[in-house]
Short mmCIF file of C-alpha atoms in Angstrom, two decimals:
data_model
loop_
_atom_site.label_atom_id
_atom_site.label_comp_id
_atom_site.label_asym_id
_atom_site.label_seq_id
_atom_site.Cartn_x
_atom_site.Cartn_y
_atom_site.Cartn_z
CA GLY A 1 -2.19 -10.52 17.91
CA LYS A 2 -5.20 -8.45 19.97
CA THR A 3 -5.07 -10.95 22.24
CA THR A 4 -0.89 -11.18 23.02
CA TYR A 5 -1.58 -7.26 23.08
CA CYS A 6 -3.95 -7.28 25.70
CA GLN A 7 -2.47 -10.46 27.80
CA ALA A 8 1.60 -8.16 27.89
CA MET A 9 -0.10 -5.17 28.15
CA ARG A 10 -2.08 -6.50 31.23
CA ALA A 11 1.13 -7.78 32.70
CA PHE A 12 3.01 -4.60 32.10
CA LEU A 13 1.07 -1.70 33.65
CA GLY A 14 0.23 -4.56 36.55
CA ARG A 15 4.05 -3.90 37.61
CA LEU A 16 3.35 -0.01 36.93
CA GLY A 17 0.67 -0.13 40.00
CA ARG A 18 -2.31 0.15 37.66
CA SER A 19 -5.41 -1.92 38.40
CA VAL A 20 -6.22 -3.63 35.20
CA ALA A 21 -9.19 -6.01 34.16
CA VAL A 22 -8.84 -6.87 31.30
CA VAL A 23 -12.27 -7.76 29.15
CA ASN A 24 -13.01 -10.05 27.05
CA LEU A 25 -16.06 -8.62 23.99
CA ASP A 26 -14.81 -11.49 21.17
CA PRO A 27 -17.38 -14.12 21.58
CA ALA A 28 -14.96 -16.41 19.59
CA ASN A 29 -12.20 -16.78 22.59
CA GLU A 30 -13.01 -20.17 24.01
CA ALA A 31 -9.47 -20.01 25.80
CA LEU A 32 -8.58 -17.41 27.37
CA PRO A 33 -4.62 -17.11 28.09
CA TRP A 34 -4.84 -14.89 31.00
CA PRO A 35 -7.43 -13.80 34.17
CA CYS A 36 -10.31 -12.22 32.65
CA ALA A 37 -12.82 -9.40 34.56
CA LEU A 38 -14.98 -10.16 32.40
CA ASP A 39 -15.92 -12.05 29.30
CA ILE A 40 -19.01 -11.63 26.92
CA GLY A 41 -19.35 -16.14 26.80
CA GLU A 42 -21.19 -15.24 30.07
CA LEU A 43 -23.56 -13.58 27.58
CA VAL A 44 -23.28 -14.80 24.23
CA THR A 45 -20.83 -17.00 22.48
CA LEU A 46 -19.86 -17.53 18.35
CA ALA A 47 -20.74 -21.30 19.11
CA ASP A 48 -24.18 -21.08 20.92
CA VAL A 49 -25.11 -18.73 17.61
CA MET A 50 -23.44 -20.66 14.96
CA GLY A 51 -24.81 -23.89 16.33
CA SER A 52 -28.52 -22.50 16.89
CA LEU A 53 -29.25 -20.66 14.09
CA GLY A 54 -27.38 -22.24 11.46
CA LEU A 55 -25.03 -18.91 10.98
CA GLY A 56 -20.80 -19.13 10.19
CA PRO A 57 -18.37 -17.16 11.65
CA ASN A 58 -18.80 -14.41 10.24
CA GLY A 59 -22.76 -13.56 10.15
CA GLY A 60 -22.28 -15.44 13.61
CA LEU A 61 -20.16 -12.71 14.78
CA LEU A 62 -22.10 -10.42 13.56
CA TYR A 63 -24.90 -10.84 15.02
CA CYS A 64 -22.80 -11.32 18.66
CA MET A 65 -21.92 -7.50 18.57
CA GLU A 66 -25.82 -6.67 17.56
CA TYR A 67 -26.95 -9.17 20.69
CA LEU A 68 -24.71 -7.31 22.86
CA ALA A 69 -25.31 -3.84 21.54
CA ALA A 70 -29.48 -5.08 22.12
CA ASN A 71 -28.03 -5.52 25.61
CA ALA A 72 -25.72 -2.73 26.57
CA ASP A 73 -27.96 -3.22 29.93
CA TRP A 74 -25.93 -5.71 30.66
CA LEU A 75 -22.63 -5.05 29.98
CA ARG A 76 -23.01 -1.68 31.91
CA GLU A 77 -24.23 -3.52 34.75
CA ARG A 78 -20.63 -5.30 34.65
CA LEU A 79 -18.74 -3.02 34.37
CA GLN A 80 -19.86 -0.88 37.34
CA PRO A 81 -17.85 -3.34 39.30
CA LEU A 82 -14.88 -2.08 38.12
CA ARG A 83 -14.87 1.31 37.57
CA ARG A 84 -12.14 2.32 39.82
CA HIS A 85 -9.73 0.02 37.42
CA TYR A 86 -7.43 1.28 33.48
CA LEU A 87 -9.98 -0.99 31.48
CA LEU A 88 -8.90 -3.40 28.30
CA PHE A 89 -10.97 -4.56 25.73
CA ASP A 90 -10.15 -7.51 23.51
CA CYS A 91 -12.12 -7.25 20.33
CA PRO A 92 -13.36 -9.17 17.36
CA GLY A 93 -11.07 -9.55 15.10
CA GLN A 94 -13.36 -9.26 12.25
CA VAL A 95 -12.41 -6.65 9.97
CA GLU A 96 -16.33 -5.38 9.14
CA LEU A 97 -16.83 -4.19 12.10
CA TYR A 98 -15.09 -1.57 12.15
CA THR A 99 -14.75 -0.69 8.20
CA HIS A 100 -18.93 -0.61 8.06
CA HIS A 101 -21.18 -2.69 10.32
CA GLU A 102 -22.96 0.00 13.38
CA ALA A 103 -23.29 -2.65 16.28
CA LEU A 104 -19.73 -2.19 17.36
CA LYS A 105 -19.73 1.62 16.79
CA ASN A 106 -22.69 1.89 18.84
CA ILE A 107 -22.04 -0.45 22.19
CA PHE A 108 -18.03 2.49 21.83
CA ALA A 109 -20.40 5.68 21.94
CA GLN A 110 -22.69 3.70 24.95
CA LEU A 111 -19.39 3.78 26.90
CA ALA A 112 -18.85 6.98 26.35
CA THR A 113 -21.91 8.09 27.80
CA TRP A 114 -20.91 6.03 30.94
CA ASN A 115 -17.35 8.62 31.01
CA PHE A 116 -15.68 6.06 30.07
CA ARG A 117 -12.45 7.30 28.37
CA LEU A 118 -11.36 5.54 25.47
CA ALA A 119 -8.77 5.11 22.45
CA ALA A 120 -9.01 2.12 19.64
CA VAL A 121 -5.66 -0.02 19.84
CA HIS A 122 -5.94 -1.12 15.65
CA LEU A 123 -3.16 -4.14 15.66
CA VAL A 124 -1.57 -4.54 11.84
CA ASP A 125 0.40 -7.58 11.61
CA SER A 126 4.60 -6.42 10.40
CA HIS A 127 4.98 -8.12 7.97
CA TYR A 128 2.44 -6.24 5.47
CA CYS A 129 4.70 -3.76 5.20
CA THR A 130 6.99 -6.32 3.43
CA ASP A 131 4.67 -6.62 0.08
CA PRO A 132 3.73 -3.43 -1.28
CA GLY A 133 0.17 -3.85 -2.06
CA LYS A 134 -0.69 -5.05 1.20
CA PHE A 135 0.65 -2.43 3.00
CA ILE A 136 -1.48 -0.34 0.58
CA SER A 137 -4.52 -1.95 1.61
CA VAL A 138 -3.94 -2.26 5.29
CA LEU A 139 -3.33 1.81 4.97
CA CYS A 140 -6.99 2.03 3.67
CA THR A 141 -8.05 -0.25 6.30
CA SER A 142 -7.08 1.40 9.31
CA LEU A 143 -7.67 4.67 7.43
CA SER A 144 -11.94 3.57 7.01
CA THR A 145 -11.57 1.83 11.14
CA MET A 146 -10.37 4.77 11.94
CA LEU A 147 -12.92 7.65 10.25
CA HIS A 148 -15.91 4.87 11.07
CA VAL A 149 -15.66 3.95 14.71
CA GLU A 150 -14.61 7.77 15.58
CA LEU A 151 -12.45 7.19 18.36
CA PRO A 152 -9.17 8.35 19.37
CA HIS A 153 -7.08 6.64 17.22
CA VAL A 154 -3.26 4.70 17.84
CA ASN A 155 -2.09 2.33 14.72
CA VAL A 156 0.67 -0.55 16.23
CA LEU A 157 2.66 -2.81 13.70
CA SER A 158 2.59 -6.16 16.37
CA LYS A 159 5.16 -8.80 15.86
CA MET A 160 8.47 -6.82 15.24
CA ASP A 161 10.17 -9.01 16.38
CA LEU A 162 9.58 -11.84 13.79
CA ILE A 163 9.43 -8.76 10.72
CA GLU A 164 12.88 -10.00 9.37
CA GLN A 165 11.68 -13.55 9.29
CA TYR A 166 8.75 -12.12 6.18
CA GLY A 167 11.55 -10.67 3.85
CA LYS A 168 13.54 -7.28 3.26
CA LEU A 169 11.96 -3.71 3.68
CA ALA A 170 12.11 -1.87 0.71
CA PHE A 171 12.69 1.41 2.28
CA ASN A 172 13.45 2.25 5.85
CA LEU A 173 11.08 0.83 9.08
CA ASP A 174 10.47 4.92 9.65
CA TYR A 175 8.50 5.13 5.97
CA TYR A 176 5.92 2.91 6.99
CA THR A 177 5.64 3.98 10.73
CA GLU A 178 5.45 7.58 9.13
CA VAL A 179 4.20 6.20 6.02
CA LEU A 180 5.67 8.83 4.47
CA ASP A 181 5.29 10.17 0.50
CA LEU A 182 3.83 6.69 -0.78
CA SER A 183 4.48 7.04 -4.52
CA TYR A 184 7.58 5.62 -4.00
CA LEU A 185 5.63 2.47 -2.67
CA VAL A 186 3.13 2.85 -6.13
CA ASP A 187 6.27 2.99 -7.96
CA HIS A 188 7.67 0.51 -6.62
CA LEU A 189 4.28 -1.95 -7.56
CA ALA A 190 4.83 -1.17 -10.53
CA SER A 191 8.08 -3.04 -10.68
CA ASP A 192 5.26 -6.12 -10.37
CA PRO A 193 3.74 -7.02 -14.14
CA PHE A 194 0.77 -8.07 -12.27
CA PHE A 195 0.33 -4.20 -10.50
CA ARG A 196 1.89 -2.78 -13.29
CA ASN A 197 -1.48 -2.92 -14.89
CA PHE A 198 -3.73 -1.05 -11.40
CA ARG A 199 -0.83 1.78 -11.15
CA ARG A 200 -4.28 4.34 -11.90
CA LEU A 201 -5.94 2.62 -9.40
CA ASN A 202 -2.92 2.79 -6.29
CA GLU A 203 -1.59 6.22 -7.18
CA LYS A 204 -5.89 7.22 -6.28
CA LEU A 205 -5.70 4.96 -3.73
CA VAL A 206 -2.73 6.66 -1.97
CA GLU A 207 -3.74 9.49 -2.44
CA VAL A 208 -6.86 9.19 -0.39
CA ILE A 209 -4.35 7.95 2.43
CA GLU A 210 -2.46 10.86 2.53
CA ASP A 211 -5.34 13.53 1.96
CA TYR A 212 -6.35 12.82 4.97
CA SER A 213 -3.71 11.75 6.80
CA LEU A 214 -4.40 10.08 9.32
CA VAL A 215 -2.13 7.33 9.33
CA SER A 216 1.13 6.52 11.82
CA PHE A 217 2.15 2.94 12.80
CA VAL A 218 3.61 2.80 16.21
CA PRO A 219 6.07 -0.28 16.12
CA LEU A 220 5.37 -2.83 19.34
CA ASN A 221 8.20 -6.19 19.86
CA VAL A 222 5.71 -7.16 23.40
CA GLN A 223 9.29 -8.62 24.36
CA ASP A 224 10.32 -5.02 24.44
CA LYS A 225 9.58 -2.83 27.86
CA GLN A 226 11.02 -0.32 25.83
CA SER A 227 8.66 -0.62 23.01
CA MET A 228 5.87 -1.99 25.39
CA ARG A 229 6.71 1.69 26.81
CA GLN A 230 6.58 3.38 23.82
CA VAL A 231 2.94 2.40 23.08
CA MET A 232 1.29 1.91 26.63
CA GLN A 233 2.58 6.65 26.27
CA ALA A 234 0.84 6.87 23.26
CA VAL A 235 -2.33 5.65 24.40
CA ASP A 236 -2.13 7.34 27.34
CA LYS A 237 -2.28 10.73 25.55
CA ALA A 238 -4.72 9.24 22.83
CA ASN A 239 -7.76 8.13 25.80
CA GLY A 240 -6.08 11.42 28.14
CA TYR A 241 -4.62 9.15 31.13
CA SER A 242 -1.21 11.19 31.43
CA PHE A 243 -2.54 13.64 31.82
CA GLY A 244 -5.06 12.53 35.02
CA ASP A 245 -5.00 12.59 38.61
CA ARG A 246 -4.50 8.84 39.19
CA GLU A 247 -1.20 8.58 39.65
CA GLN A 248 1.71 10.60 40.37
CA ARG A 249 3.36 12.82 37.12
CA SER A 250 6.52 13.84 36.87
CA LEU A 251 6.72 16.88 34.16
CA GLU A 252 9.35 14.94 32.50
CA ALA A 253 6.69 11.78 32.28
CA LEU A 254 3.56 14.87 31.26
CA MET A 255 6.47 16.62 28.75
CA SER A 256 6.54 12.59 26.80
CA ALA A 257 3.08 12.60 26.34
CA ALA A 258 2.93 15.99 24.79
CA VAL A 259 5.84 16.16 22.15
CA GLY A 260 5.23 12.45 21.87
CA ALA A 261 6.52 12.90 17.61
CA ASP A 262 9.19 12.83 19.46
CA PHE A 263 9.74 9.51 21.22
CA HIS A 264 7.86 8.05 18.06
CA PHE A 265 10.21 8.61 16.84
CA SER A 266 13.29 7.27 18.90
CA SER A 267 10.94 4.46 19.84
CA THR A 268 11.47 3.75 16.02
CA LEU A 269 14.57 4.52 15.20
CA ALA A 270 15.76 1.44 17.60
CA VAL A 271 13.38 -0.95 16.42
CA GLN A 272 14.77 0.08 13.25
CA GLU A 273 18.68 -0.35 13.96
CA LYS A 274 17.59 -3.81 15.34
CA TYR A 275 16.22 -4.89 11.93
CA VAL A 276 19.43 -3.41 10.49
CA GLN A 277 21.16 -5.06 12.75
CA SER A 278 19.80 -8.75 12.15
CA GLN A 279 19.49 -7.99 8.09
CA ASP A 280 23.60 -7.71 8.37
CA LYS A 281 24.10 -10.45 10.57
CA ALA A 282 21.94 -12.53 7.88
CA VAL A 283 24.07 -11.57 4.99
CA GLU A 284 26.80 -12.05 7.27
CA GLU A 285 26.49 -15.70 7.28
CA GLU A 286 25.33 -16.19 4.13
CA VAL A 287 28.58 -15.37 3.27
CA MET A 288 30.12 -16.92 5.18
CA ASP A 289 28.11 -20.23 3.79
CA LEU A 290 29.33 -19.42 0.41
#
């Protein structure tokens, strides 16, 4: 959902009066659905790399990112006309680029030396919440990404408007967004015969996640303006935009960034209410069918 996020956030910020530009750093994006101010396809494409070097999709993406890192001057030159814009970088979705490969990390470091204030927005499909095993995996991936990328980080549970299609959640939504006591999740996993033999492993994994105490999520529904606003505030707080002077800020807007946890809770509560209402409606319809 990262390309959808960039498209929706570009439109949302544009309506607020910001000068927004989208930078496509994903060489696998062939048909972009939105105007793109800068496209890595001008430098290198995944299709060309796969065809000329005989690499598969994964190896090809790694090569493309290494090629971009080696040609940082090209990126700097293309970004120069966009210095007065709020930039959205659409990056590749390959997970190893953010967990242990160095190319994108080096590109982000270069951007920082060029005085770009960056924040990483990590999108996670909300359907993982319906599967405890997958959710633990997502938590580990998110933590690994945060530690490796070394940027202010906002984890987002995307496609919240579709979550009721994935099944009923074992716990309230705030349990997943705030990453509360994960021992309950391990107990829930233990009820599955397949995971029962891996209880000790899962306990150690959640101990690592809880010891770092870094991972939490902001729920996102790109169709909901309030949800988009909450994500925007979280990102603005992470990259320092909230405290800049490019937009005239009221005291209320400043305080909303300073005490973002309260607004985060309100956002989660609103999504939770919608989710519960959809579940109740589904139960009523089942009863009527009976």
